[in-house]
Amino acid sequence: MGRKVGAEYTPKKACRFTVWAPEAEEMEVVLQKGQEPVLMEKVEDGYWVKEVDGIHPGDLYRFRINSQIELPDPASRSQPEGVHGWSAVVDAGSYQWQDDSWTGIPLCEMIIYELHVGTFTQKGTFEAVIEKLDHLKELGINTLEIMPVSQFPGNRNWGYDGVYPYAAQHSYGGAAGLKKMIDACHQKGFAVLLDAVYNHMGPEGNYLSEYGPYFTTRYETPWGKAINFDDHHADEVRNFFIQNALMWMEEFHFDGLRLDAIHEIIDLGATHFLKDLSLATDELEAKTGRKYALIAESDLNDTKIINTYEKGGFGLEGQWVDDFHHSLHTLLTGEKDGYYADFGSAEILAKSFRQAFVYDGKYSDFRKRTIGNDPSGIDPSKFVVCIQNHDQVGNRPLGDRFSELVSFEQQKLAAGILLMSPFTPMLFMGEEFSEDQPFQYFVSHGDPELVKAVQEGRKREFKYFLEHSGEFPDPQSEETFQRSKLNWDFQKNNQKNAIFEYYKELIKLRKAGKFQDFRNEKIVTEAFMDRDVVKVIAGKLFALFNFSEDAQKVKMPAKPENWKLIIASGDKKWSGKEQFPKQIPGDKILTVPASSIIICES
């Protein structure tokens, strides 16, 4: 599986240090406790290795390159003093796991909940997440997806500025706290996925280039130079990130990874990095007897990502599908700016509901080119969909959530479509109780010039908005971070509590298989040309989505003689205005309340 890097602690109170620096002429381990620097030995492929006795967990160290500069370990497991400080030795095998009976959850059964550790609770730690597991259990969630936790500058960050991919964020509780959280999740029946970033590294504390050609000048990404997956010395760079992925799954017991923006993982080699990662994960599955899910975030609409090796694919288990979100968001909010210009009709939503990809080899007016390919024949559970996520909320100028953009009834309509869909659903933290606190972009960089660049960059990005409102949350401000924390007093608010109970019911119905025909049958959809209503027929199921702000009259199918009501979002039970009967006669003219969903079965 390749060479492991970093500091591997052994029970003999020794530590094997390994670092890749192919162009270095000399490499030393510098121990903070006052010992003389220890000269390392250069071995094949540019690695330097040395086993040092008398080392204890928590001991601090750095590497000295060519007797000149001392830097933290690029594969550090712990950075207690921050991104510029000393690295710390961690005893990876000391934690006593209690999840031996855990077998995992297949992607097709997952109901995913995305959360940011720092803002999910007031404490903002791994162990504080454990305190909310009973809430998520009551809701019906069975899978947590946590935003990136690799060590980043300061104590506040979305996580995408991580610069030590092997180190769990110290302010969250480090490796020990993360393992406790995952262990507790498994004991309560939750799978846990990690958002892993292999397309770029953050700018502050990023010392990788001092060690070797981790980046290439061949390509540029939105964050600068691309990671070197196919240029000179790429084999060892690929190994660095594959070993990282395996560490998270084997040592930390993560059930899989969500891979950030894989369209910016640029690799023109014969075997793409993602396929190599998938093959390495297969080997880990054979070794551990557990299943792991690799889920890609991609805007390519390319089935190659999830197709099998035999079909020339990368073999990943799933991928995010933005088309579903955009189709639903534009219909309910009326927003048509930017990439939303490619969406906005009931017909487009119907297509997304039927096959996930709206752009399946279709021309995009926004991108000015043809996008995607045909997803026909792919299990719909391989597509992960949502109505909110960290990007779609946090990258708005004010970080305003869906609940601030649409009405109470529209929120229920959207939730119904999400959870009855044939795809794997994902909620964003707080969505289940109509959280109205924003989720804004925040950082805590230590470099004043970088802080200024981030602030000015966000202002340029939202120049039009600023000219018309004058409001702008400062990413560096502590207030921006605090404002983004969840408010857990939702049960004091009748509508928020009703939303929570409604989500519980939808998830319960989904788990009971009530929506199974939407996943197993060839779905027939029709968008009425004279009404804002989408009708979905699948096997024994019949659903109506009314996107109009007015009630609409729709004729029920003649057969069967009576339809059994599964759920109606406009029912008084969910703080709606109507009282629906348990049965609805076939051929009846049914009044569908404004902004609501009705689901029946024959």
XYZ file of C-alpha atoms in Angstrom:
602
model
C 0.000 0.000 0.000
C 3.000 2.319 -0.157
C 5.334 3.843 2.407
C 3.882 5.463 5.519
C 5.145 8.931 6.395
C 5.368 10.991 9.566
C 6.220 9.901 13.101
C 5.227 6.303 13.881
C 5.366 5.677 17.630
C 6.206 2.158 18.789
C 5.501 0.481 22.165
C 9.287 0.307 22.686
C 9.266 4.044 23.487
C 10.815 4.679 20.125
C 9.615 6.559 17.084
C 10.289 5.940 13.419
C 10.453 9.280 11.583
C 9.883 9.289 7.809
C 9.798 12.325 5.551
C 9.953 12.721 1.781
C 12.438 15.332 0.567
C 13.998 14.114 -2.709
C 16.197 17.142 -3.333
C 17.543 17.584 0.212
C 21.213 16.860 0.822
C 20.803 16.391 4.577
C 17.858 15.850 6.932
C 17.777 15.842 10.737
C 15.179 15.256 13.434
C 15.286 18.094 15.961
C 13.832 17.205 19.374
C 12.670 20.118 21.516
C 13.665 18.492 24.783
C 17.264 19.477 24.217
C 18.779 16.436 22.619
C 21.251 16.840 19.808
C 19.649 16.739 16.347
C 19.568 13.206 14.931
C 20.821 12.690 11.388
C 18.387 10.789 9.179
C 19.253 8.218 6.521
C 18.287 8.710 2.888
C 16.666 5.650 1.319
C 15.024 4.931 -2.036
C 12.655 7.332 -3.838
C 13.779 10.401 -1.902
C 12.642 9.337 1.579
C 14.584 10.024 4.767
C 14.119 7.614 7.689
C 15.366 7.347 11.285
C 14.203 5.431 14.343
C 14.950 7.285 17.581
C 14.783 5.713 21.056
C 13.514 7.348 24.221
C 10.587 9.101 22.584
C 7.247 9.558 24.383
C 3.802 10.586 23.133
C 3.563 14.368 23.221
C 7.267 14.917 22.577
C 7.824 17.824 20.196
C 9.967 17.677 17.088
C 10.783 19.356 13.782
C 12.836 18.491 10.721
C 15.976 20.444 9.807
C 16.704 20.597 6.086
C 20.323 21.002 4.894
C 21.364 22.376 8.324
C 19.452 25.564 7.482
C 15.703 25.670 8.087
C 13.634 23.892 10.724
C 10.033 23.105 9.836
C 7.086 21.087 11.189
C 6.522 17.588 9.834
C 4.336 17.743 6.669
C 2.713 14.513 7.901
C 2.404 15.722 11.499
C -0.281 13.976 13.577
C -0.558 16.890 15.989
C 0.179 20.623 15.931
C -0.519 21.780 19.524
C 1.176 25.155 18.925
C -0.574 25.843 15.605
C 0.483 25.642 11.983
C 3.879 27.289 12.512
C 4.770 25.458 15.731
C 6.461 22.212 16.622
C 4.909 18.871 15.660
C 4.003 16.394 18.420
C 4.429 12.625 18.532
C 1.132 10.732 18.824
C 0.682 7.127 19.933
C -1.762 6.068 17.211
C -2.456 2.692 18.814
C -3.226 3.838 22.356
C -6.971 4.414 21.939
C -9.113 1.455 23.038
C -11.919 1.192 20.491
C -15.348 -0.105 21.509
C -16.774 -0.543 17.989
C -15.549 -4.042 17.093
C -19.087 -5.089 16.133
C -19.593 -2.112 13.824
C -20.131 -3.197 10.215
C -21.073 0.110 8.626
C -23.990 1.384 6.553
C -24.189 1.040 2.753
C -24.527 4.295 0.823
C -27.974 3.280 -0.440
C -29.267 3.341 3.163
C -27.503 6.500 4.329
C -29.351 9.598 5.455
C -26.470 12.050 5.699
C -26.150 15.068 7.994
C -23.396 17.557 7.159
C -21.986 19.486 10.096
C -19.160 21.862 10.962
C -17.597 20.848 14.269
C -16.804 24.416 15.367
C -20.334 25.784 14.893
C -22.491 22.702 15.502
C -22.334 23.297 19.273
C -21.404 26.206 21.533
C -18.288 24.338 22.705
C -17.235 23.607 19.129
C -15.350 20.363 19.862
C -15.428 16.752 18.745
C -16.626 15.588 22.149
C -19.410 18.182 22.189
C -20.828 16.547 19.039
C -21.461 13.442 21.151
C -23.894 15.442 23.295
C -26.149 15.982 20.246
C -26.223 12.401 18.974
C -29.518 11.654 20.741
C -31.110 14.565 18.864
C -29.861 13.177 15.550
C -30.992 9.686 16.520
C -34.486 10.982 17.236
C -34.479 12.764 13.890
C -33.592 9.522 12.104
C -30.160 10.442 10.783
C -27.754 7.516 10.440
C -24.663 9.141 8.889
C -22.634 12.206 9.878
C -20.450 14.010 7.379
C -18.071 16.409 9.087
C -16.451 19.282 7.269
C -12.620 19.167 7.045
C -10.767 18.864 10.354
C -7.125 18.837 9.222
C -5.070 21.417 11.168
C -5.726 24.942 9.908
C -4.484 28.387 11.052
C -6.032 29.675 14.286
C -9.231 28.328 15.836
C -11.879 29.409 13.308
C -12.084 28.102 9.755
C -14.389 26.177 7.473
C -11.540 23.656 7.214
C -10.586 24.106 3.571
C -7.465 26.058 4.604
C -5.961 22.972 6.219
C -2.196 22.569 5.814
C -1.485 19.413 7.852
C -3.681 16.713 6.295
C -2.651 14.093 8.898
C -3.343 16.216 12.013
C -6.829 16.547 13.548
C -7.508 20.199 14.471
C -6.064 20.808 17.936
C -8.726 23.312 19.043
C -11.449 20.735 18.276
C -9.821 18.157 20.558
C -7.141 16.634 18.349
C -6.785 12.947 17.510
C -8.044 11.720 20.900
C -11.225 13.781 20.776
C -11.942 12.765 17.189
C -11.579 9.066 17.986
C -13.920 9.416 20.964
C -16.497 11.071 18.733
C -16.339 8.419 16.022
C -16.405 5.600 18.581
C -19.500 7.096 20.231
C -21.157 7.501 16.831
C -20.602 3.862 15.936
C -21.935 2.698 19.283
C -25.133 4.655 18.634
C -25.480 3.399 15.061
C -24.078 6.342 13.087
C -21.631 6.037 10.217
C -19.160 8.934 9.970
C -17.741 10.443 6.771
C -14.908 12.968 6.567
C -14.719 15.819 4.091
C -11.171 15.390 2.729
C -9.390 18.020 0.636
C -6.949 16.688 -1.965
C -7.233 19.466 -4.554
C -5.280 22.218 -2.756
C -3.684 23.219 0.531
C -4.262 26.373 2.548
C -1.889 29.329 2.213
C -0.768 29.876 5.827
C 1.569 27.309 7.364
C 1.892 25.448 4.081
C 5.535 24.334 4.039
C 5.188 21.411 1.633
C 7.179 23.064 -1.150
C 10.174 23.362 1.192
C 10.338 19.575 1.265
C 9.730 18.673 -2.356
C 7.668 19.166 -5.526
C 4.255 18.656 -3.950
C 2.848 21.211 -6.400
C 3.168 21.571 -10.168
C 3.420 24.639 -12.378
C 1.625 22.783 -15.181
C -1.835 23.665 -13.934
C -3.587 26.354 -11.947
C -6.591 25.891 -9.663
C -8.810 28.579 -8.094
C -6.453 28.383 -5.090
C -3.138 28.611 -6.995
C -0.733 25.875 -8.131
C -2.224 22.424 -8.499
C -1.090 19.496 -6.378
C 1.399 17.398 -8.328
C -0.448 14.231 -9.280
C 1.149 13.688 -12.717
C 4.405 15.696 -12.964
C 7.987 14.807 -11.935
C 8.094 12.905 -8.590
C 4.292 12.537 -8.651
C 4.388 8.925 -7.385
C 5.460 10.008 -3.909
C 2.997 12.904 -3.824
C 0.201 10.489 -4.723
C 1.403 8.153 -1.986
C 1.358 11.012 0.563
C -2.344 11.658 -0.025
C -3.385 8.026 -0.448
C -1.689 7.139 2.839
C -3.567 10.054 4.386
C -6.921 8.753 3.173
C -6.129 5.255 4.427
C -5.101 6.671 7.820
C -8.453 8.382 8.303
C -10.350 5.187 7.480
C -8.133 2.583 9.177
C -6.775 4.382 12.224
C -9.668 6.771 12.925
C -12.414 4.355 11.775
C -14.087 6.824 9.421
C -16.615 5.041 7.214
C -15.544 6.912 4.122
C -14.573 10.237 2.649
C -16.334 13.047 0.846
C -13.698 14.234 -1.636
C -13.744 17.994 -2.136
C -14.064 19.440 -5.674
C -12.488 16.532 -7.521
C -12.693 18.462 -10.810
C -9.677 20.395 -9.463
C -7.679 17.210 -8.859
C -5.859 17.461 -12.168
C -4.254 14.239 -13.331
C -3.635 13.397 -16.990
C -1.745 10.196 -16.225
C -2.846 6.788 -17.464
C -4.396 5.920 -14.071
C -6.129 8.812 -12.358
C -5.310 9.490 -8.711
C -8.946 8.840 -7.781
C -8.861 5.369 -9.277
C -5.638 4.623 -7.392
C -7.327 5.857 -4.216
C -10.356 3.669 -4.903
C -8.150 0.614 -5.507
C -6.223 1.274 -2.286
C -9.532 1.544 -0.427
C -10.586 -1.815 -1.874
C -7.403 -3.315 -0.407
C -8.189 -1.759 2.960
C -11.686 -3.256 2.854
C -10.183 -6.702 2.282
C -7.775 -6.124 5.182
C -10.287 -4.825 7.739
C -13.512 -6.526 6.647
C -15.312 -3.170 6.648
C -16.913 -1.245 3.798
C -15.905 2.333 3.029
C -17.645 4.906 0.839
C -15.791 7.402 -1.340
C -18.106 10.220 -2.428
C -16.935 12.871 -4.878
C -17.978 16.487 -5.047
C -17.933 17.221 -8.773
C -19.483 19.722 -11.166
C -18.583 17.607 -14.208
C -21.744 15.455 -14.327
C -19.432 12.658 -15.471
C -20.500 9.079 -14.771
C -16.870 7.953 -15.087
C -16.408 8.952 -11.437
C -18.835 6.303 -10.166
C -18.699 3.770 -12.967
C -17.004 0.450 -12.266
C -13.409 -0.258 -13.245
C -14.710 -2.615 -15.943
C -16.550 0.303 -17.554
C -13.469 2.501 -17.419
C -14.610 4.277 -14.272
C -12.859 5.316 -11.070
C -15.036 3.011 -8.967
C -16.135 5.595 -6.363
C -19.317 4.782 -4.478
C -21.112 8.079 -5.017
C -21.065 11.724 -6.036
C -22.799 14.964 -5.113
C -25.285 16.291 -7.673
C -25.701 20.065 -7.702
C -28.324 19.949 -10.467
C -30.956 18.710 -8.005
C -30.252 21.543 -5.564
C -30.176 24.204 -8.277
C -33.412 22.952 -9.867
C -35.291 23.114 -6.579
C -33.667 26.305 -5.292
C -34.470 28.359 -8.384
C -38.096 27.260 -8.457
C -38.669 28.182 -4.813
C -36.586 31.367 -4.533
C -36.850 32.767 -8.046
C -33.093 33.436 -8.036
C -31.564 33.343 -11.518
C -28.123 34.879 -11.053
C -24.878 33.064 -11.911
C -25.161 29.322 -12.422
C -28.818 29.451 -11.386
C -29.512 30.891 -14.873
C -29.360 27.327 -16.234
C -32.321 26.258 -14.082
C -35.719 27.529 -12.977
C -38.559 25.485 -14.491
C -40.743 22.620 -13.334
C -39.630 20.610 -16.377
C -35.994 20.906 -15.288
C -36.805 19.762 -11.756
C -38.780 16.830 -13.173
C -35.737 15.788 -15.208
C -33.439 16.064 -12.202
C -35.834 13.995 -10.101
C -35.933 11.375 -12.830
C -32.198 10.998 -13.506
C -30.158 13.343 -11.253
C -28.267 15.073 -14.084
C -30.096 17.899 -15.832
C -26.968 18.541 -17.888
C -26.368 15.121 -19.435
C -24.640 16.187 -22.632
C -26.723 19.354 -22.806
C -25.501 22.865 -23.618
C -25.188 25.211 -20.626
C -25.919 28.878 -21.322
C -24.039 29.874 -18.163
C -20.889 27.867 -18.941
C -21.145 28.376 -22.715
C -20.396 24.742 -23.425
C -21.900 21.266 -23.336
C -21.882 19.645 -19.885
C -22.209 16.078 -18.627
C -23.130 12.654 -19.951
C -26.026 10.223 -19.659
C -26.510 8.668 -16.191
C -29.065 6.094 -17.381
C -28.774 2.726 -15.693
C -26.857 3.982 -12.652
C -28.325 3.167 -9.238
C -29.880 6.469 -8.078
C -28.542 5.955 -4.546
C -25.074 6.723 -5.931
C -26.155 10.362 -6.280
C -26.112 12.475 -3.091
C -28.526 15.412 -3.153
C -29.523 18.216 -0.803
C -31.513 21.431 -0.478
C -28.788 23.068 1.643
C -25.074 22.515 2.218
C -22.118 24.540 3.468
C -21.330 25.874 -0.022
C -24.829 26.859 -1.044
C -25.420 28.653 2.257
C -21.979 29.909 3.253
C -21.020 31.288 -0.132
C -23.954 33.673 -0.177
C -22.965 37.257 0.777
C -24.657 37.046 4.180
C -24.647 33.272 4.591
C -28.434 33.292 4.776
C -30.037 29.892 5.038
C -32.864 28.443 2.957
C -35.317 29.191 5.786
C -34.608 32.918 5.321
C -35.282 32.787 1.580
C -38.561 30.874 1.386
C -41.806 30.497 3.314
C -42.607 27.948 5.998
C -44.731 25.940 3.538
C -42.005 26.035 0.881
C -39.522 24.617 3.376
C -41.811 21.635 3.921
C -42.303 21.224 0.173
C -38.537 21.123 -0.398
C -37.947 18.683 2.472
C -40.622 16.375 1.094
C -39.051 16.312 -2.351
C -35.585 15.690 -0.896
C -36.550 12.805 1.349
C -38.906 11.057 -1.070
C -36.405 11.333 -3.936
C -34.693 8.208 -5.302
C -31.278 9.636 -4.365
C -29.230 9.547 -1.149
C -30.384 12.600 0.860
C -28.148 14.956 2.821
C -29.254 17.581 5.358
C -27.164 20.545 6.460
C -26.938 21.069 10.218
C -29.936 22.949 11.602
C -32.019 22.437 8.488
C -34.209 19.981 10.399
C -35.500 22.716 12.707
C -35.539 25.616 10.238
C -32.418 27.249 11.679
C -32.373 30.946 10.797
C -28.906 31.726 12.165
C -26.630 32.283 9.150
C -23.678 30.119 8.232
C -21.052 32.601 7.101
C -17.507 32.364 5.812
C -14.972 32.721 8.638
C -11.206 32.432 9.146
C -8.655 33.222 11.877
C -5.433 33.717 9.964
C -2.370 35.026 11.773
C -0.790 36.751 8.775
C -2.115 40.357 8.522
C -1.425 40.488 4.778
C -3.362 37.264 4.215
C -6.248 38.537 6.362
C -6.394 41.680 4.247
C -6.300 39.638 1.028
C -9.182 37.420 2.202
C -11.279 40.420 3.264
C -10.704 42.281 0.009
C -11.260 39.128 -2.036
C -14.672 38.560 -0.479
C -15.572 42.206 -1.046
C -14.635 41.947 -4.718
C -16.661 38.755 -5.044
C -19.749 40.453 -3.628
C -19.137 43.935 -5.030
C -22.646 44.221 -6.499
C -24.231 43.158 -3.228
C -22.166 45.630 -1.196
C -23.091 48.510 -3.496
C -26.761 47.856 -2.847
C -26.765 46.916 0.835
C -23.520 48.021 2.462
C -23.586 44.949 4.729
C -20.681 42.543 4.829
C -19.634 39.992 7.469
C -15.885 40.244 8.091
C -14.437 36.707 7.663
C -11.739 37.368 10.284
C -14.148 38.617 12.944
C -14.959 36.458 15.970
C -18.537 37.759 15.673
C -18.918 36.196 12.213
C -17.953 32.825 13.668
C -20.196 33.145 16.733
C -23.118 34.247 14.576
C -22.763 31.015 12.575
C -23.296 28.695 15.558
C -26.555 26.768 15.777
C -29.279 27.939 18.143
C -30.554 24.819 19.914
C -33.647 26.444 21.466
C -35.803 25.518 18.476
C -38.417 23.641 20.500
C -39.599 26.956 21.995
C -40.776 27.980 18.515
C -43.934 26.250 17.248
C -43.065 26.415 13.558
C -39.484 25.252 14.079
C -40.698 22.373 16.190
C -43.293 21.487 13.530
C -40.543 21.372 10.899
C -38.518 19.053 13.135
C -41.478 16.699 13.615
C -42.185 16.802 9.872
C -38.583 15.847 9.037
C -38.797 13.018 11.572
C -41.915 11.674 9.868
C -40.439 11.896 6.378
C -37.272 10.086 7.442
C -39.321 7.463 9.266
C -41.394 6.872 6.123
C -38.264 6.664 3.979
C -36.640 4.128 6.301
C -39.851 2.081 6.344
C -39.656 1.793 2.562
C -42.731 3.905 1.853
C -40.901 5.750 -0.933
C -39.179 2.660 -2.313
C -40.975 2.721 -5.671
C -39.449 6.107 -6.434
C -36.102 4.294 -6.305
C -36.966 0.989 -7.947
C -39.420 1.847 -10.718
C -38.835 3.777 -13.923
C -40.203 7.124 -12.822
C -42.685 8.853 -15.090
C -42.799 12.627 -14.603
C -44.947 15.306 -16.146
C -44.771 19.071 -15.709
C -48.120 20.688 -16.358
C -47.796 23.501 -18.858
C -50.546 25.604 -17.325
C -49.800 25.090 -13.654
C -46.736 25.117 -11.424
C -47.339 21.489 -10.508
C -45.054 18.497 -11.008
C -46.720 15.109 -11.014
C -44.675 11.993 -10.283
C -45.947 8.453 -10.802
C -43.804 5.490 -9.780
C -45.206 2.014 -9.314
C -47.851 2.286 -6.596
C -46.893 5.828 -5.635
C -48.328 9.142 -6.785
C -46.913 12.509 -5.761
C -47.831 16.113 -6.459
C -45.524 19.106 -5.949
C -47.284 22.460 -6.114
C -44.765 25.276 -6.646
C -47.461 27.915 -7.059
C -48.319 30.423 -4.342
C -51.936 29.518 -5.044
C -53.808 26.272 -4.481
C -54.126 24.132 -7.623
C -56.781 21.627 -8.644
C -55.450 18.318 -9.973
C -57.407 15.265 -11.053
C -56.342 12.097 -9.263
C -55.638 9.004 -11.394
C -58.817 6.939 -11.863
C -57.262 3.772 -10.507
C -57.262 2.607 -7.792
C -60.721 3.411 -6.494
C -59.152 4.958 -3.387
C -55.679 6.358 -2.829
C -54.147 6.103 0.643
C -52.562 9.344 1.839
C -48.955 8.921 3.001
C -48.196 12.545 3.823
C -49.379 16.040 2.920
C -47.150 18.931 3.944
C -50.110 21.345 4.099
C -51.912 19.256 6.726
C -52.755 20.825 10.090
C -50.632 18.087 11.650
C -47.600 19.963 10.282
C -48.958 23.435 11.134
C -50.640 23.718 7.736
C -54.159 24.994 7.090
C -55.884 21.883 5.711
C -57.258 18.665 7.183
C -56.645 15.815 4.746
C -58.615 12.540 4.781
C -56.718 9.277 5.096
C -58.107 8.175 1.742
C -58.644 10.141 -1.482
C -61.021 8.757 -4.144
C -59.603 8.018 -7.585
C -60.793 10.389 -10.327
C -61.409 13.053 -7.646
C -60.474 16.678 -8.307
C -58.003 17.298 -5.511
C -57.112 20.748 -4.257
C -53.373 20.898 -3.662
C -52.539 23.706 -1.202
C -50.075 26.374 -2.255
C -46.408 25.419 -1.939
C -47.065 21.891 -0.788
C -46.464 18.238 -1.505
C -48.936 15.365 -1.403
C -47.836 11.729 -1.579
C -50.289 8.835 -1.947
C -50.073 5.106 -2.512
C -52.479 2.722 -4.226
